[in-house]
Amino acid sequence: MIDALYIAADSPLHRLPAGLKLAAIPVLAALLFALPGWPVAAVGLAIVLALLPVSGVPPRRAAKQLRPAIAVIAVLFLVQLWFTDVAAAAGAALRFLALILAATLLTMTTRATALIEALEALFRRLAWTGLSPERLSLAIALTLRFIPVLGQVVEEVREAQAARGRDRSIVALAVPVLVRLLKTADEVAEAIDARS
Amino acid sequence: MIELRNVTLHRGERRVLDGLSLSLAEPRIGILGANGSGKSSFARLLNGLLLPTSGHVTVDGIDTRDDVKAARRRVGFLFQNPDNQIVHPTVAEDIAFGLKPRRLPKPAVAAAVSAILARVGLAGSEERLIHELSGGERQLVALAGVLVMEPAHLVLDEPTTLLDLRNRRRIAAAVADFPGQVILVTHDLDLVESFDRVIVFEAGHVVVDDRSGPAVHAYRALCR
């Protein structure tokens, strides 16, 4: 699914190393939270927005990805407005908008493969803590690999239940999905054994 | 050669295989049998995915109980459903998965991946996403991931059950080209037509063990 977000293009943002882009997100977050106030958040958002034309990502695609987040940010704004004032609420909303847009730009300009490699490099540096870099990167690869499979399983079960007239029952959906996922997990573990 | 000596296998309370002794030496061996006859468990014994409850399984002299990793390196295993076998989101990454412990330089891995993709008829598919491939292409990718390890034996557990006729033929062609031994568990009688030996399982026992023609004939008679 993360690769379904990726937009193939040859922009300067696409060419930047994945590790650098990945590191930029927490740096941006730290800066935005360390320097409070809506003007700083607005500048942050302006900088991220300025990257949009450089990224080769069609603004409409970026807007589509942001749509679900807008509702959450609107709620955040209203809650902040209730407890604080307009300036603080605007600051919080702009800060989150900047961060979510930055993360969207990361996934739209970076292949999953490159992200995994960057994370693997990070995990290797953490090997002294006893974490196994191979295991961690396999876990991430498996997650990325099975997100579309999960979507497909849910769709198949939903269809089968709808055909039986039970398209509104959560239990009728959840039970077969869970059973299939547990069985799949067993079979994947067996296959990993066979392949390693 | 893979050998089984007095192999009994229990799964939970159930006795799945009972006192089995076989020498598997022929280059092409087919395994037939009804659902639940024990043939998939039999296949899993051959590369140590299952260990016998009693008795011994040896792969080219290596007992699966003594050194399961060495036995597995010699026996490639293809499952029925490629979705459960493929662990990475892109084709090249997945095929390279088994090669990782060998710590080969990147260009050598890329060359091996490209060569194996050409061999299964998917040349140039390195960067394709698994979830965008058809079922047949996924099974070919899973097979490529097994072949790239250069096993001496190839065990396939109903590899064509989920595929259409064209993709069944693509798998059959890729398997036919395999230079080592092939042990194929299947319900598809056409696939074992030209095989050297066909073994039929029923309720955990071998009931037919013969050349392909007579064995398939006997299996058809059993299913009547």
Short mmCIF file of C-alpha atoms in Angstrom, two decimals:
data_model
loop_
_atom_site.label_atom_id
_atom_site.label_comp_id
_atom_site.label_asym_id
_atom_site.label_seq_id
_atom_site.Cartn_x
_atom_site.Cartn_y
_atom_site.Cartn_z
CA MET A 1 0.00 0.00 0.00
CA ILE A 2 2.86 2.33 0.78
CA ASP A 3 4.16 1.66 -2.72
CA ALA A 4 0.71 2.43 -4.08
CA LEU A 5 1.31 5.95 -2.68
CA TYR A 6 4.64 6.26 -4.45
CA ILE A 7 4.61 8.44 -7.56
CA ALA A 8 7.36 7.60 -10.02
CA ALA A 9 9.13 10.78 -11.16
CA ASP A 10 12.63 12.13 -11.45
CA SER A 11 12.49 15.18 -9.17
CA PRO A 12 15.25 16.50 -6.89
CA LEU A 13 13.16 15.23 -3.96
CA HIS A 14 13.00 11.72 -5.51
CA ARG A 15 16.78 11.73 -5.91
CA LEU A 16 17.52 12.68 -2.28
CA PRO A 17 18.73 9.70 -0.20
CA ALA A 18 15.84 8.01 1.62
CA GLY A 19 17.72 8.16 4.94
CA LEU A 20 18.04 11.95 4.69
CA LYS A 21 14.33 12.37 3.97
CA LEU A 22 13.45 9.96 6.77
CA ALA A 23 15.67 11.90 9.23
CA ALA A 24 14.18 15.25 8.13
CA ILE A 25 10.73 14.35 9.52
CA PRO A 26 11.72 14.01 13.21
CA VAL A 27 14.00 17.06 12.85
CA LEU A 28 11.08 19.10 11.50
CA ALA A 29 8.83 17.77 14.27
CA ALA A 30 11.37 18.64 16.96
CA LEU A 31 11.78 22.18 15.58
CA LEU A 32 8.04 22.81 15.30
CA PHE A 33 7.40 21.63 18.85
CA ALA A 34 10.47 23.36 20.34
CA LEU A 35 9.57 26.73 18.80
CA PRO A 36 5.90 27.22 19.63
CA GLY A 37 3.63 29.88 18.19
CA TRP A 38 1.55 29.92 15.04
CA PRO A 39 3.97 32.06 12.96
CA VAL A 40 6.70 29.37 13.27
CA ALA A 41 4.18 26.64 12.38
CA ALA A 42 3.02 28.73 9.39
CA VAL A 43 6.62 29.13 8.19
CA GLY A 44 7.11 25.35 8.57
CA LEU A 45 3.99 24.66 6.52
CA ALA A 46 5.09 27.22 3.90
CA ILE A 47 8.47 25.48 3.56
CA VAL A 48 6.82 22.06 3.10
CA LEU A 49 4.31 23.54 0.64
CA ALA A 50 7.21 25.08 -1.29
CA LEU A 51 8.65 21.57 -1.69
CA LEU A 52 5.47 20.36 -3.39
CA PRO A 53 6.23 21.85 -6.84
CA VAL A 54 9.84 20.59 -6.53
CA SER A 55 8.62 17.04 -5.77
CA GLY A 56 6.87 16.43 -9.08
CA VAL A 57 3.82 15.23 -7.10
CA PRO A 58 0.55 16.52 -8.58
CA PRO A 59 -1.03 18.80 -5.91
CA ARG A 60 -4.36 17.01 -6.39
CA ARG A 61 -2.78 13.63 -5.40
CA ALA A 62 -1.22 15.21 -2.31
CA ALA A 63 -4.55 16.81 -1.39
CA LYS A 64 -6.28 13.43 -1.75
CA GLN A 65 -3.82 11.85 0.67
CA LEU A 66 -4.32 14.70 3.14
CA ARG A 67 -8.13 14.58 3.07
CA PRO A 68 -8.58 12.02 5.90
CA ALA A 69 -6.13 13.98 8.07
CA ILE A 70 -8.00 17.27 7.56
CA ALA A 71 -10.98 16.04 9.61
CA VAL A 72 -8.69 15.02 12.48
CA ILE A 73 -6.87 18.38 12.32
CA ALA A 74 -10.24 20.21 12.32
CA VAL A 75 -11.25 18.37 15.52
CA LEU A 76 -7.86 19.18 17.04
CA PHE A 77 -8.33 22.85 16.14
CA LEU A 78 -11.81 22.98 17.74
CA VAL A 79 -10.67 21.22 20.93
CA GLN A 80 -7.68 23.58 21.24
CA LEU A 81 -9.97 26.56 20.60
CA TRP A 82 -12.26 25.40 23.42
CA PHE A 83 -9.45 25.08 25.95
CA THR A 84 -7.01 27.83 24.81
CA ASP A 85 -7.24 30.62 22.23
CA VAL A 86 -7.25 31.11 18.46
CA ALA A 87 -3.47 31.59 18.21
CA ALA A 88 -2.64 28.34 20.07
CA ALA A 89 -5.30 26.38 18.16
CA ALA A 90 -4.02 27.69 14.81
CA GLY A 91 -0.45 26.86 15.85
CA ALA A 92 -1.36 23.26 16.70
CA ALA A 93 -3.37 22.76 13.50
CA LEU A 94 -0.69 24.26 11.23
CA ARG A 95 2.05 22.23 12.97
CA PHE A 96 0.23 18.93 12.35
CA LEU A 97 -0.67 19.89 8.80
CA ALA A 98 3.01 20.65 8.05
CA LEU A 99 4.15 17.32 9.53
CA ILE A 100 1.51 15.20 7.80
CA LEU A 101 2.22 16.90 4.47
CA ALA A 102 5.95 16.29 4.96
CA ALA A 103 5.31 12.59 5.70
CA THR A 104 3.06 12.37 2.63
CA LEU A 105 5.83 13.88 0.50
CA LEU A 106 8.25 11.28 1.90
CA THR A 107 6.05 8.30 0.93
CA MET A 108 5.18 9.85 -2.44
CA THR A 109 8.79 10.38 -3.43
CA THR A 110 10.47 7.33 -1.85
CA ARG A 111 10.11 3.67 -2.82
CA ALA A 112 9.33 1.20 -0.03
CA THR A 113 12.55 -0.62 -0.93
CA ALA A 114 14.63 2.50 -0.32
CA LEU A 115 12.84 3.19 2.97
CA ILE A 116 13.53 -0.36 4.17
CA GLU A 117 17.21 -0.04 3.22
CA ALA A 118 17.47 3.27 5.10
CA LEU A 119 15.85 1.74 8.18
CA GLU A 120 18.12 -1.29 7.90
CA ALA A 121 21.16 1.00 8.00
CA LEU A 122 19.70 2.63 11.13
CA PHE A 123 19.03 -0.76 12.75
CA ARG A 124 22.60 -1.88 12.08
CA ARG A 125 23.80 1.04 14.19
CA LEU A 126 21.49 -0.15 16.95
CA ALA A 127 22.84 -3.72 16.87
CA TRP A 128 24.76 -3.07 20.12
CA THR A 129 21.44 -2.85 21.97
CA GLY A 130 20.82 -6.52 21.10
CA LEU A 131 18.27 -5.74 18.37
CA SER A 132 18.71 -7.94 15.28
CA PRO A 133 18.80 -5.72 12.16
CA GLU A 134 17.75 -8.66 9.93
CA ARG A 135 14.72 -9.47 12.06
CA LEU A 136 13.61 -5.83 12.29
CA SER A 137 13.90 -5.23 8.55
CA LEU A 138 12.12 -8.52 7.79
CA ALA A 139 9.30 -7.41 10.12
CA ILE A 140 8.97 -4.11 8.23
CA ALA A 141 9.14 -5.83 4.82
CA LEU A 142 6.46 -8.31 5.93
CA THR A 143 4.25 -5.47 7.15
CA LEU A 144 4.52 -3.65 3.83
CA ARG A 145 4.02 -6.91 1.92
CA PHE A 146 0.91 -7.95 3.84
CA ILE A 147 -0.99 -4.64 4.01
CA PRO A 148 -2.42 -5.21 0.49
CA VAL A 149 -3.02 -8.91 1.32
CA LEU A 150 -5.01 -7.86 4.40
CA GLY A 151 -7.09 -5.49 2.25
CA GLN A 152 -7.76 -8.30 -0.21
CA VAL A 153 -8.79 -10.77 2.53
CA VAL A 154 -11.20 -8.22 4.04
CA GLU A 155 -12.68 -7.54 0.59
CA GLU A 156 -13.14 -11.27 -0.17
CA VAL A 157 -14.79 -11.99 3.17
CA ARG A 158 -16.99 -8.88 2.89
CA GLU A 159 -18.12 -10.02 -0.57
CA ALA A 160 -18.82 -13.56 0.64
CA GLN A 161 -20.86 -12.28 3.59
CA ALA A 162 -22.71 -9.77 1.39
CA ALA A 163 -23.63 -12.64 -0.95
CA ARG A 164 -25.22 -14.28 2.10
CA GLY A 165 -27.02 -11.07 3.09
CA ARG A 166 -24.78 -10.29 6.10
CA ASP A 167 -22.93 -7.24 4.80
CA ARG A 168 -23.49 -5.13 7.93
CA SER A 169 -22.32 -7.60 10.57
CA ILE A 170 -18.93 -6.83 12.13
CA VAL A 171 -18.75 -10.33 13.66
CA ALA A 172 -19.45 -11.98 10.31
CA LEU A 173 -16.56 -9.98 8.88
CA ALA A 174 -14.09 -10.13 11.77
CA VAL A 175 -14.24 -13.86 12.56
CA PRO A 176 -13.39 -15.26 9.08
CA VAL A 177 -10.79 -12.50 8.54
CA LEU A 178 -9.09 -13.33 11.83
CA VAL A 179 -9.16 -17.08 11.14
CA ARG A 180 -7.63 -16.57 7.71
CA LEU A 181 -4.96 -14.19 9.01
CA LEU A 182 -3.92 -16.61 11.77
CA LYS A 183 -3.70 -19.45 9.24
CA THR A 184 -1.73 -17.20 6.88
CA ALA A 185 0.66 -16.26 9.71
CA ASP A 186 1.35 -19.96 10.36
CA GLU A 187 1.96 -20.65 6.68
CA VAL A 188 4.22 -17.61 6.24
CA ALA A 189 6.30 -18.71 9.24
CA GLU A 190 6.62 -22.17 7.68
CA ALA A 191 7.66 -20.67 4.33
CA ILE A 192 10.30 -18.45 5.99
CA ASP A 193 11.67 -21.61 7.64
CA ALA A 194 11.75 -23.39 4.28
CA ARG A 195 13.53 -20.47 2.61
CA SER A 196 16.21 -19.75 5.20
CA MET B 1 18.75 -39.22 -3.03
CA ILE B 2 16.12 -38.79 -0.30
CA GLU B 3 15.40 -41.81 1.88
CA LEU B 4 12.74 -42.56 4.49
CA ARG B 5 13.26 -45.42 6.94
CA ASN B 6 10.35 -46.64 9.10
CA VAL B 7 8.90 -43.15 9.26
CA THR B 8 5.86 -42.56 11.43
CA LEU B 9 4.42 -39.08 11.84
CA HIS B 10 1.86 -37.92 14.38
CA ARG B 11 0.24 -34.49 14.23
CA GLY B 12 -1.43 -34.00 17.58
CA GLU B 13 -3.29 -37.21 18.35
CA ARG B 14 -3.60 -38.21 14.70
CA ARG B 15 -1.22 -40.67 13.03
CA VAL B 16 -0.65 -39.04 9.63
CA LEU B 17 1.98 -41.42 8.21
CA ASP B 18 2.59 -44.94 9.36
CA GLY B 19 5.79 -47.04 9.01
CA LEU B 20 6.90 -45.53 5.72
CA SER B 21 10.13 -46.72 4.03
CA LEU B 22 10.99 -45.30 0.60
CA SER B 23 14.09 -44.53 -1.48
CA LEU B 24 13.46 -41.57 -3.76
CA ALA B 25 16.13 -41.75 -6.46
CA GLU B 26 14.31 -41.12 -9.76
CA PRO B 27 14.70 -37.63 -11.31
CA ARG B 28 10.93 -37.03 -11.58
CA ILE B 29 8.55 -38.38 -8.93
CA GLY B 30 4.84 -37.56 -8.65
CA ILE B 31 2.83 -37.88 -5.42
CA LEU B 32 -0.93 -38.37 -5.67
CA GLY B 33 -3.63 -38.94 -3.08
CA ALA B 34 -6.93 -37.66 -1.74
CA ASN B 35 -7.16 -34.62 0.55
CA GLY B 36 -5.97 -35.67 4.00
CA SER B 37 -4.12 -38.75 2.70
CA GLY B 38 -0.84 -37.55 4.19
CA LYS B 39 0.91 -36.39 1.02
CA SER B 40 1.48 -32.77 2.14
CA SER B 41 2.90 -33.99 5.46
CA PHE B 42 5.08 -36.39 3.48
CA ALA B 43 6.38 -33.46 1.38
CA ARG B 44 7.17 -31.47 4.55
CA LEU B 45 9.24 -34.35 5.91
CA LEU B 46 11.53 -34.20 2.88
CA ASN B 47 13.06 -30.82 3.81
CA GLY B 48 12.69 -31.04 7.57
CA LEU B 49 9.71 -28.67 7.88
CA LEU B 50 8.31 -31.61 9.83
CA LEU B 51 10.49 -34.10 11.67
CA PRO B 52 9.34 -37.73 11.91
CA THR B 53 7.84 -38.86 15.23
CA SER B 54 9.91 -42.02 14.78
CA GLY B 55 12.21 -43.28 12.01
CA HIS B 56 14.62 -41.30 9.84
CA VAL B 57 14.56 -39.05 6.77
CA THR B 58 17.91 -38.51 5.03
CA VAL B 59 18.70 -36.09 2.21
CA ASP B 60 21.87 -37.13 0.35
CA GLY B 61 22.97 -38.84 3.56
CA ILE B 62 22.08 -35.93 5.88
CA ASP B 63 19.53 -36.88 8.55
CA THR B 64 16.95 -34.06 8.84
CA ARG B 65 16.99 -34.59 12.59
CA ASP B 66 20.78 -34.09 12.83
CA ASP B 67 21.22 -31.05 10.58
CA VAL B 68 17.95 -29.63 9.37
CA LYS B 69 19.59 -26.52 7.88
CA ALA B 70 21.98 -28.53 5.71
CA ALA B 71 19.09 -30.74 4.57
CA ARG B 72 16.96 -27.68 3.73
CA ARG B 73 19.76 -26.13 1.70
CA ARG B 74 19.59 -29.20 -0.57
CA VAL B 75 15.79 -29.29 -0.85
CA GLY B 76 13.87 -26.33 -2.32
CA PHE B 77 10.17 -26.20 -1.37
CA LEU B 78 7.35 -24.52 -3.28
CA PHE B 79 4.01 -24.07 -1.49
CA GLN B 80 0.52 -24.07 -2.93
CA ASN B 81 -0.22 -20.42 -2.22
CA PRO B 82 2.50 -17.98 -3.32
CA ASP B 83 0.96 -15.25 -1.13
CA ASN B 84 2.20 -17.11 1.93
CA GLN B 85 5.67 -17.71 0.52
CA ILE B 86 6.55 -14.24 -0.75
CA VAL B 87 7.76 -12.02 2.09
CA HIS B 88 8.95 -8.83 0.39
CA PRO B 89 6.93 -6.16 -1.41
CA THR B 90 8.95 -6.19 -4.66
CA VAL B 91 10.03 -9.08 -6.94
CA ALA B 92 13.81 -8.55 -6.79
CA GLU B 93 13.87 -8.12 -3.01
CA ASP B 94 11.85 -11.27 -2.48
CA ILE B 95 14.01 -13.44 -4.71
CA ALA B 96 17.12 -12.08 -2.95
CA PHE B 97 15.64 -12.96 0.49
CA GLY B 98 17.05 -16.51 0.59
CA LEU B 99 20.47 -15.32 -0.61
CA LYS B 100 20.92 -12.85 2.26
CA PRO B 101 22.79 -15.19 4.66
CA ARG B 102 25.37 -15.82 1.89
CA ARG B 103 26.40 -12.14 2.09
CA LEU B 104 27.14 -11.88 -1.64
CA PRO B 105 28.09 -8.49 -3.13
CA LYS B 106 25.09 -6.51 -4.41
CA PRO B 107 25.92 -6.84 -8.15
CA ALA B 108 26.22 -10.65 -7.79
CA VAL B 109 22.77 -10.80 -6.11
CA ALA B 110 21.25 -8.56 -8.81
CA ALA B 111 22.77 -10.75 -11.56
CA ALA B 112 21.47 -13.95 -9.94
CA VAL B 113 17.98 -12.43 -9.57
CA SER B 114 17.86 -11.28 -13.20
CA ALA B 115 19.11 -14.64 -14.50
CA ILE B 116 16.52 -16.60 -12.51
CA LEU B 117 13.70 -14.26 -13.58
CA ALA B 118 14.65 -14.87 -17.22
CA ARG B 119 14.59 -18.60 -16.55
CA VAL B 120 10.99 -18.55 -15.27
CA GLY B 121 9.86 -16.25 -18.10
CA LEU B 122 9.64 -13.00 -16.08
CA ALA B 123 12.69 -11.16 -17.43
CA GLY B 124 12.70 -7.46 -16.52
CA SER B 125 10.21 -7.81 -13.63
CA GLU B 126 12.73 -6.94 -10.89
CA GLU B 127 11.05 -3.74 -9.71
CA ARG B 128 7.44 -4.88 -10.07
CA LEU B 129 5.26 -4.91 -6.96
CA ILE B 130 4.06 -8.31 -5.77
CA HIS B 131 0.47 -7.17 -5.17
CA GLU B 132 0.23 -5.99 -8.76
CA LEU B 133 1.21 -9.40 -10.23
CA SER B 134 -1.30 -12.04 -11.33
CA GLY B 135 -1.63 -15.28 -9.34
CA GLY B 136 0.40 -17.17 -11.94
CA GLU B 137 3.17 -14.57 -11.96
CA ARG B 138 3.30 -14.69 -8.16
CA GLN B 139 3.74 -18.45 -8.22
CA LEU B 140 6.55 -18.00 -10.78
CA VAL B 141 8.21 -15.43 -8.47
CA ALA B 142 7.89 -17.87 -5.55
CA LEU B 143 9.46 -20.59 -7.73
CA ALA B 144 12.27 -18.20 -8.76
CA GLY B 145 12.93 -17.53 -5.06
CA VAL B 146 13.40 -21.28 -4.57
CA LEU B 147 15.46 -21.89 -7.74
CA VAL B 148 17.88 -19.03 -7.03
CA MET B 149 19.15 -21.06 -4.05
CA GLU B 150 20.27 -23.79 -6.50
CA PRO B 151 18.85 -26.74 -4.54
CA ALA B 152 19.64 -30.32 -5.58
CA HIS B 153 16.02 -31.39 -5.05
CA LEU B 154 12.78 -29.51 -5.64
CA VAL B 155 9.65 -30.43 -3.67
CA LEU B 156 6.41 -28.81 -4.83
CA ASP B 157 3.19 -29.03 -2.80
CA GLU B 158 0.24 -28.63 -5.19
CA PRO B 159 1.86 -25.67 -6.95
CA THR B 160 -0.76 -25.36 -9.72
CA THR B 161 -4.00 -25.78 -7.73
CA LEU B 162 -4.81 -22.05 -7.77
CA LEU B 163 -3.71 -21.45 -11.38
CA ASP B 164 -5.38 -21.33 -14.79
CA LEU B 165 -4.26 -23.61 -17.65
CA ARG B 166 -1.76 -21.18 -19.16
CA ASN B 167 -0.03 -20.52 -15.84
CA ARG B 168 -0.07 -24.24 -15.02
CA ARG B 169 1.88 -24.78 -18.23
CA ARG B 170 4.34 -22.00 -17.32
CA ILE B 171 5.03 -23.66 -13.96
CA ALA B 172 5.28 -27.10 -15.59
CA ALA B 173 7.78 -25.76 -18.16
CA ALA B 174 9.92 -24.09 -15.47
CA VAL B 175 9.88 -27.30 -13.42
CA ALA B 176 10.74 -29.42 -16.48
CA ASP B 177 13.90 -27.34 -17.00
CA PHE B 178 15.10 -27.94 -13.44
CA PRO B 179 18.29 -30.00 -13.64
CA GLY B 180 17.93 -31.74 -10.26
CA GLN B 181 15.35 -34.07 -8.78
CA VAL B 182 11.67 -33.03 -8.75
CA ILE B 183 9.12 -34.40 -6.27
CA LEU B 184 5.70 -33.04 -7.14
CA VAL B 185 2.60 -33.39 -4.95
CA THR B 186 -0.43 -32.69 -7.13
CA HIS B 187 -4.05 -33.39 -8.06
CA ASP B 188 -3.20 -32.53 -11.66
CA LEU B 189 -2.68 -35.90 -13.36
CA ASP B 190 -1.43 -34.31 -16.61
CA LEU B 191 1.60 -32.92 -14.76
CA VAL B 192 2.92 -36.37 -13.78
CA GLU B 193 2.20 -38.02 -17.14
CA SER B 194 5.84 -38.16 -18.22
CA PHE B 195 7.29 -38.77 -14.73
CA ASP B 196 9.60 -41.70 -13.92
CA ARG B 197 7.65 -42.79 -10.86
CA VAL B 198 4.31 -42.01 -9.23
CA ILE B 199 3.43 -42.80 -5.61
CA VAL B 200 -0.19 -42.80 -4.42
CA PHE B 201 -1.03 -42.18 -0.75
CA GLU B 202 -4.15 -43.21 1.08
CA ALA B 203 -4.77 -42.79 4.80
CA GLY B 204 -1.06 -42.41 5.55
CA HIS B 205 0.07 -45.44 3.56
CA VAL B 206 1.57 -45.92 0.10
CA VAL B 207 -1.03 -47.86 -1.88
CA VAL B 208 0.50 -47.56 -5.36
CA ASP B 209 4.16 -47.12 -6.33
CA ASP B 210 4.81 -47.62 -10.03
CA ARG B 211 5.74 -46.05 -13.36
CA SER B 212 3.53 -43.07 -14.25
CA GLY B 213 1.12 -44.83 -16.67
CA PRO B 214 0.08 -47.78 -14.48
CA ALA B 215 0.14 -45.67 -11.27
CA VAL B 216 -2.21 -42.98 -12.66
CA HIS B 217 -4.46 -45.74 -13.99
CA ALA B 218 -4.58 -47.38 -10.55
CA TYR B 219 -5.26 -43.98 -8.90
CA ARG B 220 -8.20 -43.33 -11.22
CA ALA B 221 -9.57 -46.77 -10.32
CA LEU B 222 -9.17 -45.97 -6.60
CA CYS B 223 -11.15 -42.73 -6.99
CA ARG B 224 -14.13 -44.43 -8.63
#
